[in-house]
mmCIF file of C-alpha atoms and ligand atoms in Angstrom:
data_model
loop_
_atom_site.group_PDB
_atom_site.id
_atom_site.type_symbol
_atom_site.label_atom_id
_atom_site.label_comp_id
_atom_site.label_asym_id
_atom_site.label_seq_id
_atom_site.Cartn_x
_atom_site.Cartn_y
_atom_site.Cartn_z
ATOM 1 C CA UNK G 23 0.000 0.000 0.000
ATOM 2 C CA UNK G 24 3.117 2.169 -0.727
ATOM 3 C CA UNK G 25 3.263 2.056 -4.363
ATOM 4 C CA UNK G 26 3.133 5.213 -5.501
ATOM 5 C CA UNK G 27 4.939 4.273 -9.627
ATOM 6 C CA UNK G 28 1.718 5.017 -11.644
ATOM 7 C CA UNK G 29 3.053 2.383 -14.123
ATOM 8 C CA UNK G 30 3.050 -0.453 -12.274
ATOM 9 C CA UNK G 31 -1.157 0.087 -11.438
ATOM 10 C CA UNK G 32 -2.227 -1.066 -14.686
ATOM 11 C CA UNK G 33 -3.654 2.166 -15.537
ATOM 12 C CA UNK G 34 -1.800 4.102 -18.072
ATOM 13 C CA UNK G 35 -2.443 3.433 -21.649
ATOM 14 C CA UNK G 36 1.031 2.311 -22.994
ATOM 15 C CA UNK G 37 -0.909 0.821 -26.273
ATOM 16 C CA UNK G 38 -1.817 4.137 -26.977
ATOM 17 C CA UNK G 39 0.949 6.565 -25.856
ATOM 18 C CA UNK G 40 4.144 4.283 -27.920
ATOM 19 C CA UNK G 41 3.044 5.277 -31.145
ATOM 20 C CA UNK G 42 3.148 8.839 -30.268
ATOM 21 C CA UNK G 43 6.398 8.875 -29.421
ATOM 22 C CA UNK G 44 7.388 7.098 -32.934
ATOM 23 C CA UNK G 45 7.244 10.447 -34.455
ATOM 24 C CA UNK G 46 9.717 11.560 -37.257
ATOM 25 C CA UNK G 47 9.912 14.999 -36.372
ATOM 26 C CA UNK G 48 11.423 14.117 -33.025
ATOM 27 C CA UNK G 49 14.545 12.750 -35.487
ATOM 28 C CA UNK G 50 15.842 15.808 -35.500
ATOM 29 C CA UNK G 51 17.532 17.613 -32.529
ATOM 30 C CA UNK G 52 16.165 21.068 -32.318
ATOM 31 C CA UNK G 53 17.463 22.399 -28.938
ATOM 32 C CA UNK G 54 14.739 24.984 -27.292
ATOM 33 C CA UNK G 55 16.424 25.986 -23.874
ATOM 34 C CA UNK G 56 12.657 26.797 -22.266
ATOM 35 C CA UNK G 57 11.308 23.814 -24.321
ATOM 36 C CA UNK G 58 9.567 23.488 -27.655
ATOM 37 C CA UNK G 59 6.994 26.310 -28.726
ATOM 38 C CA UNK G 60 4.009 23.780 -29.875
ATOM 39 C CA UNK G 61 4.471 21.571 -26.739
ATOM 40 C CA UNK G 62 4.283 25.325 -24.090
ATOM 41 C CA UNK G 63 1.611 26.028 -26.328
ATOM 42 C CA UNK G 64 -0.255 22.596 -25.572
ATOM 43 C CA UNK G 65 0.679 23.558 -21.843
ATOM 44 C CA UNK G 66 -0.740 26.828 -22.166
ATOM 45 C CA UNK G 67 -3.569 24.927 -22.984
ATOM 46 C CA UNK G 68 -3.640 22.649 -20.927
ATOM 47 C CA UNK G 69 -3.822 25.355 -17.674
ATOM 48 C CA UNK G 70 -7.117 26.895 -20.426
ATOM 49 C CA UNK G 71 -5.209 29.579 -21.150
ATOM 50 C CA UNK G 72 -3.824 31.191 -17.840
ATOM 51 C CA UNK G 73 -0.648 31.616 -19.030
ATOM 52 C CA UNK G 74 0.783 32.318 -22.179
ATOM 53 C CA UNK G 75 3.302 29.585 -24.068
ATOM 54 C CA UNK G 76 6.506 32.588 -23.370
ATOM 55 C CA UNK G 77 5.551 32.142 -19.750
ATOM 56 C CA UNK G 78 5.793 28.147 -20.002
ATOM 57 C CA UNK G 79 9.498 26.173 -19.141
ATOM 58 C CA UNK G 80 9.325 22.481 -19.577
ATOM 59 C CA UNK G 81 11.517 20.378 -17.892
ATOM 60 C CA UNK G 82 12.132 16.721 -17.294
ATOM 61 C CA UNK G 83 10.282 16.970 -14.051
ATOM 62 C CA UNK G 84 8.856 18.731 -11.103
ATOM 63 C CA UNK G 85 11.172 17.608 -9.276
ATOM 64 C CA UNK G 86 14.090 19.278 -11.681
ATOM 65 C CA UNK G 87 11.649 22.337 -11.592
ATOM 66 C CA UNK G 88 12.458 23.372 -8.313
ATOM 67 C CA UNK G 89 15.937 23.006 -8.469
ATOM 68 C CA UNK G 90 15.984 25.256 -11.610
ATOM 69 C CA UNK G 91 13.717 27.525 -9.701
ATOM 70 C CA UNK G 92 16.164 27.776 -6.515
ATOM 71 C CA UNK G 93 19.131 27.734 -8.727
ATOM 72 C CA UNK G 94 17.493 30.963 -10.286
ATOM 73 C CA UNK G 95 16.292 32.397 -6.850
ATOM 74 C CA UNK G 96 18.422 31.400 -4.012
ATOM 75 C CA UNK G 97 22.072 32.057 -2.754
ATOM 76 C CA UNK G 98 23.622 29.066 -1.112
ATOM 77 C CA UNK G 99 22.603 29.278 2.240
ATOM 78 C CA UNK G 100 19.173 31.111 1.525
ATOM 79 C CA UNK G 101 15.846 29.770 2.547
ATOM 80 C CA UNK G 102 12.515 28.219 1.460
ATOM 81 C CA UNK G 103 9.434 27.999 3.502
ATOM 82 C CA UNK G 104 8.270 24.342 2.669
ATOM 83 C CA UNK G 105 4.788 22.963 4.099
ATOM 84 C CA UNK G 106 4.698 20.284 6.916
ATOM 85 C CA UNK G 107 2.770 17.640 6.513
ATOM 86 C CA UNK G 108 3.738 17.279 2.759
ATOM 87 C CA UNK G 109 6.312 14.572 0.959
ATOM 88 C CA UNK G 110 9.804 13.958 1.502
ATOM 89 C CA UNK G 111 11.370 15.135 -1.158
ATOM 90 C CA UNK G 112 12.391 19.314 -0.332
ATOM 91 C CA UNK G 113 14.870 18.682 1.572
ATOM 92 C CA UNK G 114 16.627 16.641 -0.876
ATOM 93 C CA UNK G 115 15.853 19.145 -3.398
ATOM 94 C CA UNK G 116 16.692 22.239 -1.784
ATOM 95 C CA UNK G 117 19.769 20.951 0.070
ATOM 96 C CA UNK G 118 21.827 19.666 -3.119
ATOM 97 C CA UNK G 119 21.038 23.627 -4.438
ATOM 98 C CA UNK G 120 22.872 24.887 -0.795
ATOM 99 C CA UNK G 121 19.304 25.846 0.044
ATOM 100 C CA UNK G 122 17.658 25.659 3.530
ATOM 101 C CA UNK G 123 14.617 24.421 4.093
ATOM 102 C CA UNK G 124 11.904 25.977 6.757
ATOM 103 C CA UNK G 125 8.765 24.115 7.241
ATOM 104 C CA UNK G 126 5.454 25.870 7.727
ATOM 105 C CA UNK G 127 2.404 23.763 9.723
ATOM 106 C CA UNK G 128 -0.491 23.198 8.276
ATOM 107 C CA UNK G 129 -2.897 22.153 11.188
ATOM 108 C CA UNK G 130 -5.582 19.817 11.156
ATOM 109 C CA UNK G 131 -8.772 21.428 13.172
ATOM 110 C CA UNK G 132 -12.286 21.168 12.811
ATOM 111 C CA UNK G 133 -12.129 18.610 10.090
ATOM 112 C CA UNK G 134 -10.002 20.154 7.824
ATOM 113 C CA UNK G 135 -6.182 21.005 7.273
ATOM 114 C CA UNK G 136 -5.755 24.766 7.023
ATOM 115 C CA UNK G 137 -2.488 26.508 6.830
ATOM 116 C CA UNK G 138 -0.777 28.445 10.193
ATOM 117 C CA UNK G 139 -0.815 31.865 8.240
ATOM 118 C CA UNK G 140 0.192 33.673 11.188
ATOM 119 C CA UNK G 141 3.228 31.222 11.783
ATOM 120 C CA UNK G 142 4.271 31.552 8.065
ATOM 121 C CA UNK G 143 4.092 34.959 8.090
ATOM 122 C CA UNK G 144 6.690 35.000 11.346
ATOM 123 C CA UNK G 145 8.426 33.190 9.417
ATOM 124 C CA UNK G 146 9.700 34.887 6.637
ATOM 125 C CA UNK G 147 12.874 36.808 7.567
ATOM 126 C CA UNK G 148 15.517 38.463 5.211
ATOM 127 C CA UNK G 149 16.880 34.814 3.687
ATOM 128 C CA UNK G 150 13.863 33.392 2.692
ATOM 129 C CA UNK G 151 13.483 33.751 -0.943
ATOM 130 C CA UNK G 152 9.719 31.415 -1.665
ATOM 131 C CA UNK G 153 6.929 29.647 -0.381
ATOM 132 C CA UNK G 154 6.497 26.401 -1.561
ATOM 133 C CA UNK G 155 2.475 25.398 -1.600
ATOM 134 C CA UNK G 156 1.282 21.631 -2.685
ATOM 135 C CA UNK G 157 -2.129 21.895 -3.693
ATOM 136 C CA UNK G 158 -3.725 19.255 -3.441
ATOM 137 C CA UNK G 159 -1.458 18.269 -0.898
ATOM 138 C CA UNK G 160 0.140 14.856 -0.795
ATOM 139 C CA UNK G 161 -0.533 13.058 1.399
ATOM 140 C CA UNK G 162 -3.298 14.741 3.275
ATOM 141 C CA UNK G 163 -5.248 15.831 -0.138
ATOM 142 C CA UNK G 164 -5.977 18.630 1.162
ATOM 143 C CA UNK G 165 -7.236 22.096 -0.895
ATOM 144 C CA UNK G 166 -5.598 25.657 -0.677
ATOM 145 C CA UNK G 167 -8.336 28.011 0.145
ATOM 146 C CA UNK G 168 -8.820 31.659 -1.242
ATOM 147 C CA UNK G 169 -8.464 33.214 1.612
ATOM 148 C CA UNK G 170 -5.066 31.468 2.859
ATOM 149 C CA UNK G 171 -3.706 31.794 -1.396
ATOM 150 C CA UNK G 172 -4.494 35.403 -0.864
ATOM 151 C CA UNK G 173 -2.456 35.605 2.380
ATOM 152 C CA UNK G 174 0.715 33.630 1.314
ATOM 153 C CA UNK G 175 0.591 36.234 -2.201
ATOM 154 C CA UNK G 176 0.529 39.063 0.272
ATOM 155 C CA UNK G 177 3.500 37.913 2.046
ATOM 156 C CA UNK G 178 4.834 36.948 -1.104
ATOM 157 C CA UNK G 179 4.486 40.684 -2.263
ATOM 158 C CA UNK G 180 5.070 42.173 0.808
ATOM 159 C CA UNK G 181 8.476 40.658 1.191
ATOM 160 C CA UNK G 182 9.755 40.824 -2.659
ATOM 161 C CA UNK G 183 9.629 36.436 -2.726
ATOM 162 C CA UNK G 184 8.179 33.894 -4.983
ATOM 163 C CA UNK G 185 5.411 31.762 -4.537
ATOM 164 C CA UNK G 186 5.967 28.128 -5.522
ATOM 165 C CA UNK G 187 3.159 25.981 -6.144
ATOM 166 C CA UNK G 188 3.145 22.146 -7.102
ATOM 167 C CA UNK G 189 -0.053 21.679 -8.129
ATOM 168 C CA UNK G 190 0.337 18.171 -9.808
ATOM 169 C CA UNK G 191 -2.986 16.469 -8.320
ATOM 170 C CA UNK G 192 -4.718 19.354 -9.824
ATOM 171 C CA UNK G 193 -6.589 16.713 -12.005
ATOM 172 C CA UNK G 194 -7.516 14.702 -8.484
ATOM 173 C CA UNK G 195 -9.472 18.174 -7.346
ATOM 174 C CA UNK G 196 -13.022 16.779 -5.890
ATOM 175 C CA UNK G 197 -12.381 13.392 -6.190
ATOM 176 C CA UNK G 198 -13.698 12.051 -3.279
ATOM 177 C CA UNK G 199 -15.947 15.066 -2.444
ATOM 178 C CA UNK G 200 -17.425 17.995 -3.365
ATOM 179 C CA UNK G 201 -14.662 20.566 -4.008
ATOM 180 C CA UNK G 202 -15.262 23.779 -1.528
ATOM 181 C CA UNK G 203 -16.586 26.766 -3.517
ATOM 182 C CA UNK G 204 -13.231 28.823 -2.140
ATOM 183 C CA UNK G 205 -10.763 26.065 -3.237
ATOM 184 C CA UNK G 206 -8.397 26.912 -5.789
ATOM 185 C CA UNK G 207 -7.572 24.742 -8.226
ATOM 186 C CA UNK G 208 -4.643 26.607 -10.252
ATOM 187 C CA UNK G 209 -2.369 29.696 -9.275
ATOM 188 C CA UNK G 210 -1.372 29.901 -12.949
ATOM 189 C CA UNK G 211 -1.550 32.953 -14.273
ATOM 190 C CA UNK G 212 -1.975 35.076 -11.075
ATOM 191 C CA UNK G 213 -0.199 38.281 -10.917
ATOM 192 C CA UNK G 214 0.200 39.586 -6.880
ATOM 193 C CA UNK G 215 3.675 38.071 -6.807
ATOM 194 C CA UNK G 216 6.006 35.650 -8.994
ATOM 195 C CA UNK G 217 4.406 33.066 -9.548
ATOM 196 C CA UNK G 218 5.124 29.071 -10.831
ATOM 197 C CA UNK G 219 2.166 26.529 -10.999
ATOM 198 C CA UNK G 220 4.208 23.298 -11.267
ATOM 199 C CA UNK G 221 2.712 20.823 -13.225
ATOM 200 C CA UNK G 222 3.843 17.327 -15.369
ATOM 201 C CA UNK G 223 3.149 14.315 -17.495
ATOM 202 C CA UNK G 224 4.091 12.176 -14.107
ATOM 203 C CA UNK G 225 0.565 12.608 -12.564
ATOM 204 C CA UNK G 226 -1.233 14.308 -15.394
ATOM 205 C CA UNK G 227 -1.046 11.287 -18.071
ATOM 206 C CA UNK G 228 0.586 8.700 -15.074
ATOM 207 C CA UNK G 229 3.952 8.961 -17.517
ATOM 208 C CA UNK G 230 6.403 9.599 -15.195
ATOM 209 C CA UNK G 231 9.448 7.711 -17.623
ATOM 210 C CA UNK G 232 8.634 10.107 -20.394
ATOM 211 C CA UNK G 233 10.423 13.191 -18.346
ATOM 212 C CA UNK G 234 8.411 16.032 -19.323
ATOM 213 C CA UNK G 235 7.122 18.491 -16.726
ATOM 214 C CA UNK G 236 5.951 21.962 -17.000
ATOM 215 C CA UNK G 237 6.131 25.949 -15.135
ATOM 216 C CA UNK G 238 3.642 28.242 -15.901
ATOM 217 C CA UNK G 239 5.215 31.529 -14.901
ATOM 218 C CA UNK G 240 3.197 34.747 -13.478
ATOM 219 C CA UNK G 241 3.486 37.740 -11.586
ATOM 220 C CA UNK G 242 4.077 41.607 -11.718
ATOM 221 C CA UNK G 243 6.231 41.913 -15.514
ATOM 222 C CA UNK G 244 9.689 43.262 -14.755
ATOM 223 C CA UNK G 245 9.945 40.352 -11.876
ATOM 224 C CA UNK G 246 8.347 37.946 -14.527
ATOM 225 C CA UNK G 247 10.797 38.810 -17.315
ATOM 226 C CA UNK G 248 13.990 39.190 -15.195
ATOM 227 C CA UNK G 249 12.724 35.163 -14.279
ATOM 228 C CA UNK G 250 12.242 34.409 -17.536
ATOM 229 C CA UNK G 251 15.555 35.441 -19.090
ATOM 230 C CA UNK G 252 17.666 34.014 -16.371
ATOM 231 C CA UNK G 253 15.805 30.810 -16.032
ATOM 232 C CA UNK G 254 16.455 30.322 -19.663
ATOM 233 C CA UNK G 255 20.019 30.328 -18.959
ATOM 234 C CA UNK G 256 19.794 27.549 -16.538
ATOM 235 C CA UNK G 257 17.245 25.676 -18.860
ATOM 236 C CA UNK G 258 20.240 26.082 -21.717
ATOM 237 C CA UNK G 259 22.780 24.918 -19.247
ATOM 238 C CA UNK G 260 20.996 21.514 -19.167
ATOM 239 C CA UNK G 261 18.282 21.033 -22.193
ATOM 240 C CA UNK G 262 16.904 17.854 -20.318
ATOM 241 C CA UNK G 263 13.624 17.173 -22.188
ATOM 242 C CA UNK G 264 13.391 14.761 -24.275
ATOM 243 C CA UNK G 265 12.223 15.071 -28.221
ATOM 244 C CA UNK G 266 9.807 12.506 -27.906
ATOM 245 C CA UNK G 267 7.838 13.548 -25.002
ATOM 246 C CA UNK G 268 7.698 17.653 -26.131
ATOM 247 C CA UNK G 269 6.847 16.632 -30.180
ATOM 248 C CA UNK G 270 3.680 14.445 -28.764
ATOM 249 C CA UNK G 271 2.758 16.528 -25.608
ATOM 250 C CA UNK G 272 -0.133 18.274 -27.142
ATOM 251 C CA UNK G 273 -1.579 14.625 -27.928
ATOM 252 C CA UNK G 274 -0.775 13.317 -24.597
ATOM 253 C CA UNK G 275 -2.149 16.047 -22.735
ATOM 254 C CA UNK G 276 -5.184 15.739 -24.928
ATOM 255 C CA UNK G 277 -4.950 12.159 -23.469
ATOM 256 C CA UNK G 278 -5.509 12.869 -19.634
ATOM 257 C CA UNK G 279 -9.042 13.385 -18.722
ATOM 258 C CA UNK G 280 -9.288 9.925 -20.138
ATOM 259 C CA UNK G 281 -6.438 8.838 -17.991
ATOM 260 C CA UNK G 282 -7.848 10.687 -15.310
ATOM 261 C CA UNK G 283 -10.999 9.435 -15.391
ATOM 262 C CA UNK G 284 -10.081 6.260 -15.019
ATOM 263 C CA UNK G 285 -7.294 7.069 -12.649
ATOM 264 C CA UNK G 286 -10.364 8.629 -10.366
ATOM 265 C CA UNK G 287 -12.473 5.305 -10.497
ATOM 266 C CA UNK G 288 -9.582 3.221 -9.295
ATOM 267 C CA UNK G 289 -9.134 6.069 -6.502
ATOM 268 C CA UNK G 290 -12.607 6.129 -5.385
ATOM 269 C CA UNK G 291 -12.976 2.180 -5.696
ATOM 270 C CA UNK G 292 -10.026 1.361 -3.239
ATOM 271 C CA UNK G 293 -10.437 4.239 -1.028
ATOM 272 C CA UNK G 294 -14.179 2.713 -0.558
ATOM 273 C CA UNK G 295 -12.859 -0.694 0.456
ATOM 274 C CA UNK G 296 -10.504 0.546 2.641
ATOM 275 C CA UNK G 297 -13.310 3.462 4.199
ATOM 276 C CA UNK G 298 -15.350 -0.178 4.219
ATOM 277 C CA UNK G 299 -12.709 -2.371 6.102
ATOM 278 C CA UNK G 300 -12.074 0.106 9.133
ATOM 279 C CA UNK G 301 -15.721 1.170 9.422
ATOM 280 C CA UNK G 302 -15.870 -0.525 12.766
ATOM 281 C CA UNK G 303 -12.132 0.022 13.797
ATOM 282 C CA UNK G 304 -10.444 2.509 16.444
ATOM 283 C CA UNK G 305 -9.033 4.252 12.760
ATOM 284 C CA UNK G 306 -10.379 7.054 10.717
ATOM 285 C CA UNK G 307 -9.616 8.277 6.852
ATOM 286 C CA UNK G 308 -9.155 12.007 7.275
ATOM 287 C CA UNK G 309 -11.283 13.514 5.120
ATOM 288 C CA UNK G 310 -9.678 14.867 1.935
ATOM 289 C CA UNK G 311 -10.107 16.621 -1.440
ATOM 290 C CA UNK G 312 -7.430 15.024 -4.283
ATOM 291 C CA UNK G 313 -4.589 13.115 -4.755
ATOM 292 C CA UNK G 314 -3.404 9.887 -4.508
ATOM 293 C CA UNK G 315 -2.853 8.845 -0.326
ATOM 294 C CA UNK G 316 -5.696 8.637 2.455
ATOM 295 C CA UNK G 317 -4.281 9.371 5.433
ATOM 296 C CA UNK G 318 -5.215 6.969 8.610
ATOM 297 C CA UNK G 319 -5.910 8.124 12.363
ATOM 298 C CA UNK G 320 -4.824 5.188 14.440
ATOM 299 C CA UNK G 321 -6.401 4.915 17.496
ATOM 300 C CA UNK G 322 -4.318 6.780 20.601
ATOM 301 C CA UNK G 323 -1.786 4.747 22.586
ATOM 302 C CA UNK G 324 -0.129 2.966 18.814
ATOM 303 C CA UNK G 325 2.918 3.823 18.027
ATOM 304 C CA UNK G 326 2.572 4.607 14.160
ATOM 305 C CA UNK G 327 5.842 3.111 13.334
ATOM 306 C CA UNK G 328 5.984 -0.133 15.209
ATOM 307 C CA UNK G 329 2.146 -0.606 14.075
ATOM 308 C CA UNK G 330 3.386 -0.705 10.440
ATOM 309 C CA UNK G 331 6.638 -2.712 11.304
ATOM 310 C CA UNK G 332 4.844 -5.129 12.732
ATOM 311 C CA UNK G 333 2.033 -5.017 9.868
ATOM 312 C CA UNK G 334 4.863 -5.697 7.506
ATOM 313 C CA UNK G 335 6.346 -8.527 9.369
ATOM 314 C CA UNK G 336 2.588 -10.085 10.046
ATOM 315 C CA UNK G 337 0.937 -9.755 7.269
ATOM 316 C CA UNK G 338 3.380 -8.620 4.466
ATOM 317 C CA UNK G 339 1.452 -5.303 3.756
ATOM 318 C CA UNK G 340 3.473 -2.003 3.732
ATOM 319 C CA UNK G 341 2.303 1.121 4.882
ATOM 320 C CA UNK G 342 3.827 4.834 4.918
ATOM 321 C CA UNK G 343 3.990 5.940 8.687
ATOM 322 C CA UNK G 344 3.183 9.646 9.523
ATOM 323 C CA UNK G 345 6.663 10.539 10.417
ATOM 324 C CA UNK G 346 7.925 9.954 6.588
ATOM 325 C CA UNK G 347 5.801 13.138 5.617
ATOM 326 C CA UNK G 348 6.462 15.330 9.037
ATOM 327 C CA UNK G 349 3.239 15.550 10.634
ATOM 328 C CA UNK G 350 3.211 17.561 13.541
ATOM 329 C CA UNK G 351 1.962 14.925 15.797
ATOM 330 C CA UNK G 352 2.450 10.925 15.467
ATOM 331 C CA UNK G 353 -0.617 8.358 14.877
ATOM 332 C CA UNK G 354 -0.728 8.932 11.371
ATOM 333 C CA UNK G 355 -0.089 6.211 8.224
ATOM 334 C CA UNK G 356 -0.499 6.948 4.588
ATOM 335 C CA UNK G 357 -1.607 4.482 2.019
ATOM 336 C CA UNK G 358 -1.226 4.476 -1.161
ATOM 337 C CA UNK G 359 -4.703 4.669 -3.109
ATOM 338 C CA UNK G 360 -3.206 3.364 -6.634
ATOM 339 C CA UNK G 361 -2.538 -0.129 -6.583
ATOM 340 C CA UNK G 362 -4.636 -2.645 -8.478
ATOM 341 C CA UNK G 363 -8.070 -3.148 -6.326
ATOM 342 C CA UNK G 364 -7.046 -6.790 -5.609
ATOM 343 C CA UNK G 365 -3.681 -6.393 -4.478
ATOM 344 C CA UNK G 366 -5.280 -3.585 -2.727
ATOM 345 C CA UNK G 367 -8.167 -5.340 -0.602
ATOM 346 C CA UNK G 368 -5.526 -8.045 0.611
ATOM 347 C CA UNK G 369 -3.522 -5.279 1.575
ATOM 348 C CA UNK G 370 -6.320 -3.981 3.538
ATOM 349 C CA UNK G 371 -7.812 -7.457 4.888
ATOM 350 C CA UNK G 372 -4.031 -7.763 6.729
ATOM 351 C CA UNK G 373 -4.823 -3.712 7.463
ATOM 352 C CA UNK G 374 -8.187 -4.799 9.353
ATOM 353 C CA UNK G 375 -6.401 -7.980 11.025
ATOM 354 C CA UNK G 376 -3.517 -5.484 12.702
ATOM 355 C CA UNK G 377 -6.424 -3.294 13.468
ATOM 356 C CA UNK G 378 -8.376 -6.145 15.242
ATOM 357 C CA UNK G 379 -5.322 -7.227 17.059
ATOM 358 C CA UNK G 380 -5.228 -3.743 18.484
ATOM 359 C CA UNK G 381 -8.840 -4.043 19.955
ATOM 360 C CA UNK G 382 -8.039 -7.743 21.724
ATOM 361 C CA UNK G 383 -4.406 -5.484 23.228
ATOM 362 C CA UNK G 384 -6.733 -2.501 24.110
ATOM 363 C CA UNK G 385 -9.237 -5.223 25.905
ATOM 364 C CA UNK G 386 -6.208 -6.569 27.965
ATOM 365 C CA UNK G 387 -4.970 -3.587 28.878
HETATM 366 C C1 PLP Q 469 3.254 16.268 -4.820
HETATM 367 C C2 PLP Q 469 4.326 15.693 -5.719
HETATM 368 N N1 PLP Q 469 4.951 16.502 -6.582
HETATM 369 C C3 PLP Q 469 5.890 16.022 -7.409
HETATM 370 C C4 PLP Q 469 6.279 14.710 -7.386
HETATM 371 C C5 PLP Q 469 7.338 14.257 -8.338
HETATM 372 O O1 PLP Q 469 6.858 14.437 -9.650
HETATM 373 P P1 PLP Q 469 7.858 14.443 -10.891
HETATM 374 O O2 PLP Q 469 7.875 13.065 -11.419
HETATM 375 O O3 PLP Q 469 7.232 15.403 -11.846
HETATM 376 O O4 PLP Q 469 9.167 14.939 -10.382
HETATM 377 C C6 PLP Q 469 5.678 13.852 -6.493
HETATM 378 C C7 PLP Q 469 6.083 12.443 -6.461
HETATM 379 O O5 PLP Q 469 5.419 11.590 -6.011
HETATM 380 C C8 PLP Q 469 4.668 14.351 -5.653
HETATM 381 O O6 PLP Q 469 4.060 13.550 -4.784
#
């Protein structure tokens, strides 16, 4: 209940996407530091129009995004405001750039995760050059509201930084609810501060091997142009996306609310068996808006990580414990919504035996 490798769920359509990579016109090397015009126009697309194809860079990932992105806005030894709970990978990213990372707390309360705006804000001293937003989050799901968007851009503007935002379960928005009337769905194209909506093939088509991700760029025009032109330079430094993947983007991007579509039934399906499984457990699903984890409550008194230890060793069924995505407080595991349903229910059947085994300690006790 870990696997989070889109291609190994059965779901993308491989039959479909080879041919469009067998394309003659990606014979020829045409090297476009910023990345092909007709593939940042099918991105430009893609976000309906919010930004223009100058203001899109493709590169091989999100993952490479950011480190173009602090290689184009941080000294070494400069900071980025990073949220907590979110995945593991900023520090990594930010640390082989000679970039420190700060987390911000998002805190769960009254059903719902909302951002510590006042805490960010105290936050932001004379080294921090962004805030980093994932919305929707992974793992918790959850959405970025208006109200806290409009906050983060005024401390954005406020303090001459960039907003960041990853926003590469935009396609997952609503899945397993109805999506709040103040949740935003795309920064693209906003203009309060400088602005990147990161997006890719990885979770927009479930194509993470073909290494082609996207940054819409945004914000007030001398800031967005100074961006531009130096981020170009970095993008020429490297040139990192492939032929393939940029000559047939506007045809795989055409391809995703197919993908998605059936990426969401697969989503709802397993999260259902799982919701199913634990109804009459000491465990609760927080609830959540997108993406690809539910995250489990365990019941107080378990230690998150020994629980899935001894889950692994007992039943041969691996879950994510809390502590790998910094929650603020323990009793948390994540599982991973993607995997085919029937490796997924006898994932959850050894879920509901731990779970059961609790109960008969709790009765002892
Ligand atoms: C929220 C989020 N963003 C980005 C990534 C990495 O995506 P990419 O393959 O585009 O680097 C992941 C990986 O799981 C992720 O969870």
């Amino acid at each position: 209940m870990t696997l989070t490798n889109p291609t190994q769920c059965g779901l993308p359509p491989w039959h479909t996407v080879g041919p469009l990579l067998d394309n003659a016109d990606a014979a020829t090397y045409a090297p476009a530091p910023l990345g092909l015009l007709e593939a940042r126009q099918a991105v430009a697309d893609h976000l309906n129009g919010a930004v223009v194809p100058a203001h899109v860079v493709l590169t091989a990932s999100t993952s490479e995004a950011y480190s173009w992105i602090f290689k184009l806005l941080c000294n070494a030894g400069d900071e980025v405001l990073v949220p907590a709970p979110s995945y593991p990978l900023f520090g990594f990213l930010a640390g082989l750039e000679g970039v420190v990372v700060r987390h911000y707390v998002s805190v769960y309360a009254g059903g719902e995760w909302q951002v510590d705006t006042a805490a960010l804000g105290e936050a932001v001293h004379s080294r921090v050059r962004a805030i980093v937003v994932v919305a929707p989050s992974n793992p918790t799901g959850s959405v970025l509201r208006m109200a806290e968007l409009a906050a983060v851009e005024a401390l954005c503007a406020h303090n001459g930084i960039a907003l960041i935002c990853n926003e590469v379960f935009a396609q997952t928005c609503g899945i397993y609810g109805a999506w709040p009337a103040d949740g935003v769905r795309s920064v693209a194209g906003r203009s309060t501060c400088l602005t990147f909506a990161l997006g890719g093939l990885s979770k927009a088509c479930l194509l993470p091997q073909l290494k082609c991700a996207w940054i819409g760029m945004s914000g007030p025009a001398a800031d967005l142009d100074s961006a531009l032109a130096k981020l170009e330079i970095i993008a020429d430094t490297y040139l990192s996306v492939g032929a393939p993947a940029q000559v047939a983007l506007a045809q795989l991007l055409a391809m995703s609310t197919g993908v998605q579509a059936n990426l969401h039934q697969r989503l709802t399906q397993n999260k259902n068996v799982l919701q199913i499984a634990i109804y009459d457990k000491p465990m609760t699903i927080l609830p959540c808006f997108g993406g690809w984890s539910a995250v489990l409550r365990l019941p107080l008194g378990i230690d998150e990580e020994l629980a899935a230890l001894s889950l692994l060793d007992h039943a041969g069924v691996a879950v994510h414990p809390g502590n790998l995505y910094d929650f603020a407080d323990h009793g948390h595991w994540v599982i991973i919504l993607l995997p085919e349903p029937d490796a997924f229910a006898a994932g959850v059947a050894g879920l509901r035996q731990a779970a059961l085994s609790w109960a008969t300690d709790d009765a002892h006790d």
